[in-house]
PDB file of C-alpha atoms in Angstrom:
ATOM      1  CA  MET A   9       0.000   0.000   0.000  1.00  0.00           C
ATOM      2  CA  LYS A  10       2.841   2.414   0.828  1.00  0.00           C
ATOM      3  CA  GLN A  11       4.399   1.807  -2.593  1.00  0.00           C
ATOM      4  CA  VAL A  12       1.090   2.594  -4.308  1.00  0.00           C
ATOM      5  CA  LEU A  13       0.757   5.887  -2.381  1.00  0.00           C
ATOM      6  CA  ILE A  14       4.327   6.928  -3.171  1.00  0.00           C
ATOM      7  CA  THR A  15       3.824   6.077  -6.852  1.00  0.00           C
ATOM      8  CA  LEU A  16       0.577   8.100  -7.037  1.00  0.00           C
ATOM      9  CA  VAL A  17       2.159  11.188  -5.475  1.00  0.00           C
ATOM     10  CA  ALA A  18       5.226  10.891  -7.755  1.00  0.00           C
ATOM     11  CA  LEU A  19       2.984  10.668 -10.836  1.00  0.00           C
ATOM     12  CA  LEU A  20       1.040  13.745  -9.748  1.00  0.00           C
ATOM     13  CA  CYS A  21       4.302  15.645  -9.368  1.00  0.00           C
ATOM     14  CA  LEU A  22       5.384  14.708 -12.885  1.00  0.00           C
ATOM     15  CA  LEU A  23       2.022  15.368 -14.516  1.00  0.00           C
ATOM     16  CA  LEU A  24       1.269  18.640 -12.749  1.00  0.00           C
ATOM     17  CA  PRO A  25       4.560  20.536 -12.417  1.00  0.00           C
ATOM     18  CA  GLN A  26       3.127  24.046 -11.960  1.00  0.00           C
ATOM     19  CA  SER A  27       2.766  25.518  -8.499  1.00  0.00           C
ATOM     20  CA  ARG A  28       2.363  28.784  -6.661  1.00  0.00           C
ATOM     21  CA  ALA A  29       5.336  30.269  -4.874  1.00  0.00           C
ATOM     22  CA  GLN A  30       3.130  31.849  -2.183  1.00  0.00           C
ATOM     23  CA  ASP A  31       0.318  30.281  -0.225  1.00  0.00           C
ATOM     24  CA  TYR A  32      -1.675  27.625  -2.019  1.00  0.00           C
ATOM     25  CA  GLN A  33      -5.321  26.727  -2.503  1.00  0.00           C
ATOM     26  CA  THR A  34      -5.303  22.947  -3.087  1.00  0.00           C
ATOM     27  CA  ALA A  35      -2.834  20.202  -2.172  1.00  0.00           C
ATOM     28  CA  LEU A  36      -2.732  16.396  -2.229  1.00  0.00           C
ATOM     29  CA  GLY A  37      -0.218  14.106  -0.569  1.00  0.00           C
ATOM     30  CA  MET A  38       0.732  11.438   1.929  1.00  0.00           C
ATOM     31  CA  ARG A  39       0.110  11.289   5.677  1.00  0.00           C
ATOM     32  CA  ILE A  40       2.517   9.203   7.744  1.00  0.00           C
ATOM     33  CA  GLY A  41       1.992   8.435  11.430  1.00  0.00           C
ATOM     34  CA  PRO A  42       0.532   5.549  13.420  1.00  0.00           C
ATOM     35  CA  TYR A  43      -1.626   5.038  10.318  1.00  0.00           C
ATOM     36  CA  TYR A  44      -0.695   6.102   6.799  1.00  0.00           C
ATOM     37  CA  GLY A  45      -2.701   7.260   3.835  1.00  0.00           C
ATOM     38  CA  LEU A  46      -3.719  10.173   1.642  1.00  0.00           C
ATOM     39  CA  THR A  47      -4.485  13.755   2.609  1.00  0.00           C
ATOM     40  CA  PHE A  48      -6.298  16.362   0.499  1.00  0.00           C
ATOM     41  CA  LYS A  49      -6.518  20.004   1.608  1.00  0.00           C
ATOM     42  CA  HIS A  50      -8.479  22.785  -0.087  1.00  0.00           C
ATOM     43  CA  PHE A  51      -8.702  26.363   1.147  1.00  0.00           C
ATOM     44  CA  LEU A  52     -12.241  27.736   1.156  1.00  0.00           C
ATOM     45  CA  ALA A  53     -11.047  31.261   2.034  1.00  0.00           C
ATOM     46  CA  GLU A  54      -7.804  32.972   3.103  1.00  0.00           C
ATOM     47  CA  THR A  55      -7.727  31.316   6.538  1.00  0.00           C
ATOM     48  CA  SER A  56     -10.204  28.410   6.355  1.00  0.00           C
ATOM     49  CA  ALA A  57      -9.642  25.022   4.747  1.00  0.00           C
ATOM     50  CA  LEU A  58     -11.279  21.632   4.339  1.00  0.00           C
ATOM     51  CA  GLU A  59      -9.020  18.596   4.810  1.00  0.00           C
ATOM     52  CA  LEU A  60      -9.982  15.041   3.866  1.00  0.00           C
ATOM     53  CA  ILE A  61      -7.875  12.127   5.100  1.00  0.00           C
ATOM     54  CA  LEU A  62      -8.090   8.505   3.948  1.00  0.00           C
ATOM     55  CA  ILE A  63      -5.988   6.072   6.005  1.00  0.00           C
ATOM     56  CA  THR A  64      -5.327   2.365   6.311  1.00  0.00           C
ATOM     57  CA  ARG A  65      -5.578   0.872   9.783  1.00  0.00           C
ATOM     58  CA  SER A  66      -5.990  -2.465  11.578  1.00  0.00           C
ATOM     59  CA  ARG A  67      -6.968  -4.537   8.547  1.00  0.00           C
ATOM     60  CA  GLY A  68      -9.275  -1.780   7.338  1.00  0.00           C
ATOM     61  CA  ALA A  69      -9.581   1.884   6.440  1.00  0.00           C
ATOM     62  CA  GLY A  70     -10.703   5.191   7.860  1.00  0.00           C
ATOM     63  CA  PHE A  71     -12.043   8.462   6.454  1.00  0.00           C
ATOM     64  CA  THR A  72     -11.804  11.805   8.263  1.00  0.00           C
ATOM     65  CA  GLY A  73     -13.176  15.200   7.242  1.00  0.00           C
ATOM     66  CA  LEU A  74     -11.953  18.354   9.022  1.00  0.00           C
ATOM     67  CA  TYR A  75     -12.719  22.078   8.912  1.00  0.00           C
ATOM     68  CA  GLU A  76      -9.550  24.049   9.725  1.00  0.00           C
ATOM     69  CA  ILE A  77      -8.604  27.620  10.624  1.00  0.00           C
ATOM     70  CA  HIS A  78      -5.048  28.696   9.626  1.00  0.00           C
ATOM     71  CA  ARG A  79      -3.033  31.609  11.041  1.00  0.00           C
ATOM     72  CA  PRO A  80       0.465  32.926  10.145  1.00  0.00           C
ATOM     73  CA  LEU A  81       3.163  31.840  12.593  1.00  0.00           C
ATOM     74  CA  LEU A  82       6.302  33.733  13.689  1.00  0.00           C
ATOM     75  CA  ASP A  83       6.264  36.123  10.700  1.00  0.00           C
ATOM     76  CA  VAL A  84       7.900  33.402   8.577  1.00  0.00           C
ATOM     77  CA  SER A  85       6.627  33.331   4.994  1.00  0.00           C
ATOM     78  CA  GLY A  86       4.720  30.103   4.356  1.00  0.00           C
ATOM     79  CA  LEU A  87       4.645  29.005   8.029  1.00  0.00           C
ATOM     80  CA  ARG A  88       1.180  28.615   9.563  1.00  0.00           C
ATOM     81  CA  ALA A  89      -0.398  27.186  12.683  1.00  0.00           C
ATOM     82  CA  TYR A  90      -3.816  25.605  12.356  1.00  0.00           C
ATOM     83  CA  GLY A  91      -6.575  23.955  14.311  1.00  0.00           C
ATOM     84  CA  GLY A  92      -9.682  22.139  13.222  1.00  0.00           C
ATOM     85  CA  ILE A  93     -12.656  19.964  14.077  1.00  0.00           C
ATOM     86  CA  GLY A  94     -14.474  17.260  12.172  1.00  0.00           C
ATOM     87  CA  GLY A  95     -15.493  13.640  12.174  1.00  0.00           C
ATOM     88  CA  HIS A  96     -14.412  10.172  11.136  1.00  0.00           C
ATOM     89  CA  VAL A  97     -15.705   6.771  10.029  1.00  0.00           C
ATOM     90  CA  ASN A  98     -13.417   3.743  10.417  1.00  0.00           C
ATOM     91  CA  VAL A  99     -14.133   0.201   9.213  1.00  0.00           C
ATOM     92  CA  PHE A 100     -11.800  -2.675  10.065  1.00  0.00           C
ATOM     93  CA  ARG A 101     -11.787  -6.422  10.640  1.00  0.00           C
ATOM     94  CA  TYR A 102     -11.007  -8.338  13.816  1.00  0.00           C
ATOM     95  CA  ARG A 103      -9.739 -11.917  13.720  1.00  0.00           C
ATOM     96  CA  PRO A 104      -9.934 -14.283  16.692  1.00  0.00           C
ATOM     97  CA  LYS A 105      -6.624 -15.543  18.119  1.00  0.00           C
ATOM     98  CA  ASN A 106      -7.741 -19.152  18.569  1.00  0.00           C
ATOM     99  CA  ASP A 107     -10.380 -21.612  17.394  1.00  0.00           C
ATOM    100  CA  SER A 108     -12.941 -20.490  19.946  1.00  0.00           C
ATOM    101  CA  PRO A 109     -15.850 -18.672  18.255  1.00  0.00           C
ATOM    102  CA  TRP A 110     -16.011 -16.219  21.188  1.00  0.00           C
ATOM    103  CA  ASN A 111     -12.813 -14.390  21.894  1.00  0.00           C
ATOM    104  CA  TRP A 112     -11.597 -11.242  23.628  1.00  0.00           C
ATOM    105  CA  ASP A 113      -9.199  -9.735  21.091  1.00  0.00           C
ATOM    106  CA  ASN A 114      -7.004  -7.493  23.245  1.00  0.00           C
ATOM    107  CA  ASP A 115      -4.307  -6.849  20.633  1.00  0.00           C
ATOM    108  CA  GLN A 116      -6.537  -4.652  18.504  1.00  0.00           C
ATOM    109  CA  GLU A 117      -7.635  -1.078  19.031  1.00  0.00           C
ATOM    110  CA  GLY A 118     -10.836  -0.870  21.018  1.00  0.00           C
ATOM    111  CA  ASP A 119     -11.130  -4.170  22.894  1.00  0.00           C
ATOM    112  CA  GLY A 120     -14.360  -6.008  22.246  1.00  0.00           C
ATOM    113  CA  LEU A 121     -16.107  -9.340  22.027  1.00  0.00           C
ATOM    114  CA  VAL A 122     -15.641 -10.883  18.582  1.00  0.00           C
ATOM    115  CA  LEU A 123     -17.680 -13.659  16.941  1.00  0.00           C
ATOM    116  CA  GLY A 124     -15.458 -15.278  14.284  1.00  0.00           C
ATOM    117  CA  ASP A 125     -14.151 -12.936  11.600  1.00  0.00           C
ATOM    118  CA  ALA A 126     -16.052  -9.692  12.120  1.00  0.00           C
ATOM    119  CA  TYR A 127     -16.043  -6.164  10.788  1.00  0.00           C
ATOM    120  CA  ARG A 128     -16.190  -3.229  13.154  1.00  0.00           C
ATOM    121  CA  MET A 129     -17.181   0.368  12.507  1.00  0.00           C
ATOM    122  CA  GLN A 130     -16.288   3.435  14.524  1.00  0.00           C
ATOM    123  CA  ILE A 131     -17.887   6.850  14.082  1.00  0.00           C
ATOM    124  CA  GLY A 132     -16.705   9.847  16.023  1.00  0.00           C
ATOM    125  CA  MET A 133     -15.369  13.377  16.354  1.00  0.00           C
ATOM    126  CA  ASP A 134     -11.853  14.636  15.641  1.00  0.00           C
ATOM    127  CA  MET A 135      -9.765  17.644  16.585  1.00  0.00           C
ATOM    128  CA  LEU A 136      -6.577  18.759  14.857  1.00  0.00           C
ATOM    129  CA  LEU A 137      -3.697  21.014  15.960  1.00  0.00           C
ATOM    130  CA  GLY A 138      -0.650  21.512  13.794  1.00  0.00           C
ATOM    131  CA  VAL A 139       1.875  23.589  11.910  1.00  0.00           C
ATOM    132  CA  GLU A 140       2.586  23.582   8.194  1.00  0.00           C
ATOM    133  CA  TYR A 141       5.187  25.107   5.953  1.00  0.00           C
ATOM    134  CA  LYS A 142       4.711  25.866   2.259  1.00  0.00           C
ATOM    135  CA  ILE A 143       8.135  25.530   0.699  1.00  0.00           C
ATOM    136  CA  GLU A 144       8.799  28.713  -1.298  1.00  0.00           C
ATOM    137  CA  ASP A 145       9.396  28.233  -5.051  1.00  0.00           C
ATOM    138  CA  PHE A 146       8.792  24.495  -4.669  1.00  0.00           C
ATOM    139  CA  PRO A 147       5.429  22.754  -5.232  1.00  0.00           C
ATOM    140  CA  PHE A 148       5.238  21.057  -1.812  1.00  0.00           C
ATOM    141  CA  ASN A 149       4.159  21.752   1.731  1.00  0.00           C
ATOM    142  CA  LEU A 150       5.019  19.896   4.925  1.00  0.00           C
ATOM    143  CA  SER A 151       2.911  19.621   8.056  1.00  0.00           C
ATOM    144  CA  LEU A 152       3.150  18.134  11.520  1.00  0.00           C
ATOM    145  CA  ASP A 153      -0.063  17.673  13.475  1.00  0.00           C
ATOM    146  CA  TRP A 154      -1.764  15.971  16.392  1.00  0.00           C
ATOM    147  CA  LYS A 155      -5.244  14.555  15.728  1.00  0.00           C
ATOM    148  CA  PRO A 156      -7.032  13.167  18.789  1.00  0.00           C
ATOM    149  CA  ALA A 157     -10.252  11.290  18.000  1.00  0.00           C
ATOM    150  CA  LEU A 158     -13.254  10.451  20.173  1.00  0.00           C
ATOM    151  CA  ASN A 159     -15.181   7.368  19.063  1.00  0.00           C
ATOM    152  CA  LEU A 160     -18.887   7.867  19.812  1.00  0.00           C
ATOM    153  CA  ILE A 161     -20.266   4.802  17.996  1.00  0.00           C
ATOM    154  CA  GLY A 162     -18.469   1.473  17.937  1.00  0.00           C
ATOM    155  CA  ASP A 163     -15.535   0.955  20.270  1.00  0.00           C
ATOM    156  CA  GLN A 164     -16.133   4.089  22.323  1.00  0.00           C
ATOM    157  CA  GLY A 165     -13.201   5.981  23.746  1.00  0.00           C
ATOM    158  CA  LEU A 166     -10.492   8.544  23.114  1.00  0.00           C
ATOM    159  CA  SER A 167      -7.544   7.912  20.805  1.00  0.00           C
ATOM    160  CA  ALA A 168      -4.877  10.567  21.346  1.00  0.00           C
ATOM    161  CA  ASP A 169      -1.846   8.905  19.716  1.00  0.00           C
ATOM    162  CA  GLN A 170      -2.237  10.231  16.185  1.00  0.00           C
ATOM    163  CA  VAL A 171       0.768  12.478  15.578  1.00  0.00           C
ATOM    164  CA  ALA A 172       1.549  12.570  11.862  1.00  0.00           C
ATOM    165  CA  ILE A 173       3.681  14.197   9.200  1.00  0.00           C
ATOM    166  CA  SER A 174       2.149  15.058   5.833  1.00  0.00           C
ATOM    167  CA  ILE A 175       3.847  16.019   2.597  1.00  0.00           C
ATOM    168  CA  ARG A 176       1.563  17.411  -0.103  1.00  0.00           C
ATOM    169  CA  PHE A 177       1.944  18.430  -3.724  1.00  0.00           C
ATOM    170  CA  VAL A 178       0.566  21.961  -4.187  1.00  0.00           C
ATOM    171  CA  PHE A 179      -1.633  22.495  -7.248  1.00  0.00           C
ATOM    172  CA  GLU A 180      -1.752  25.801  -9.100  1.00  0.00           C
ATOM    173  CA  GLU A 181      -5.122  27.584  -8.946  1.00  0.00           C
TER     174      GLU A 181
END
């Protein structure tokens, strides 16, 4: 899966070589942390953006949508701090450890009673705090963020371990 993501981003870079030297409006790239996947960010206005994240996790996948507010940071061109809120849907599969049809599967996120091979869904709220830097005269931006998530449906609870780095290709308007 990682090779596919790297290949897709590399192809986008080759096919779409134009970029803006200043701030950007739309970017697509990779997110690497406890889970890895794709990230798409689009600015709706000067300081507000929508970010969509698709990740792989625990024999499944997750989708997160976030509304973000960005502010300049330290008077450095291209450096911004941001925060956001949104929601997620995760779907993944548990497998029992032994032949017993009933099994407590404690190695997976969100402990729960499992009957054979089973799919689980989590729905919840997310928060995001981070910093990003748009590399001047280069069509990429880098970000570092922390994204705690509160599962409201499914395996309820708080997941606060999602610190990730993203690298995105910046599209010209």
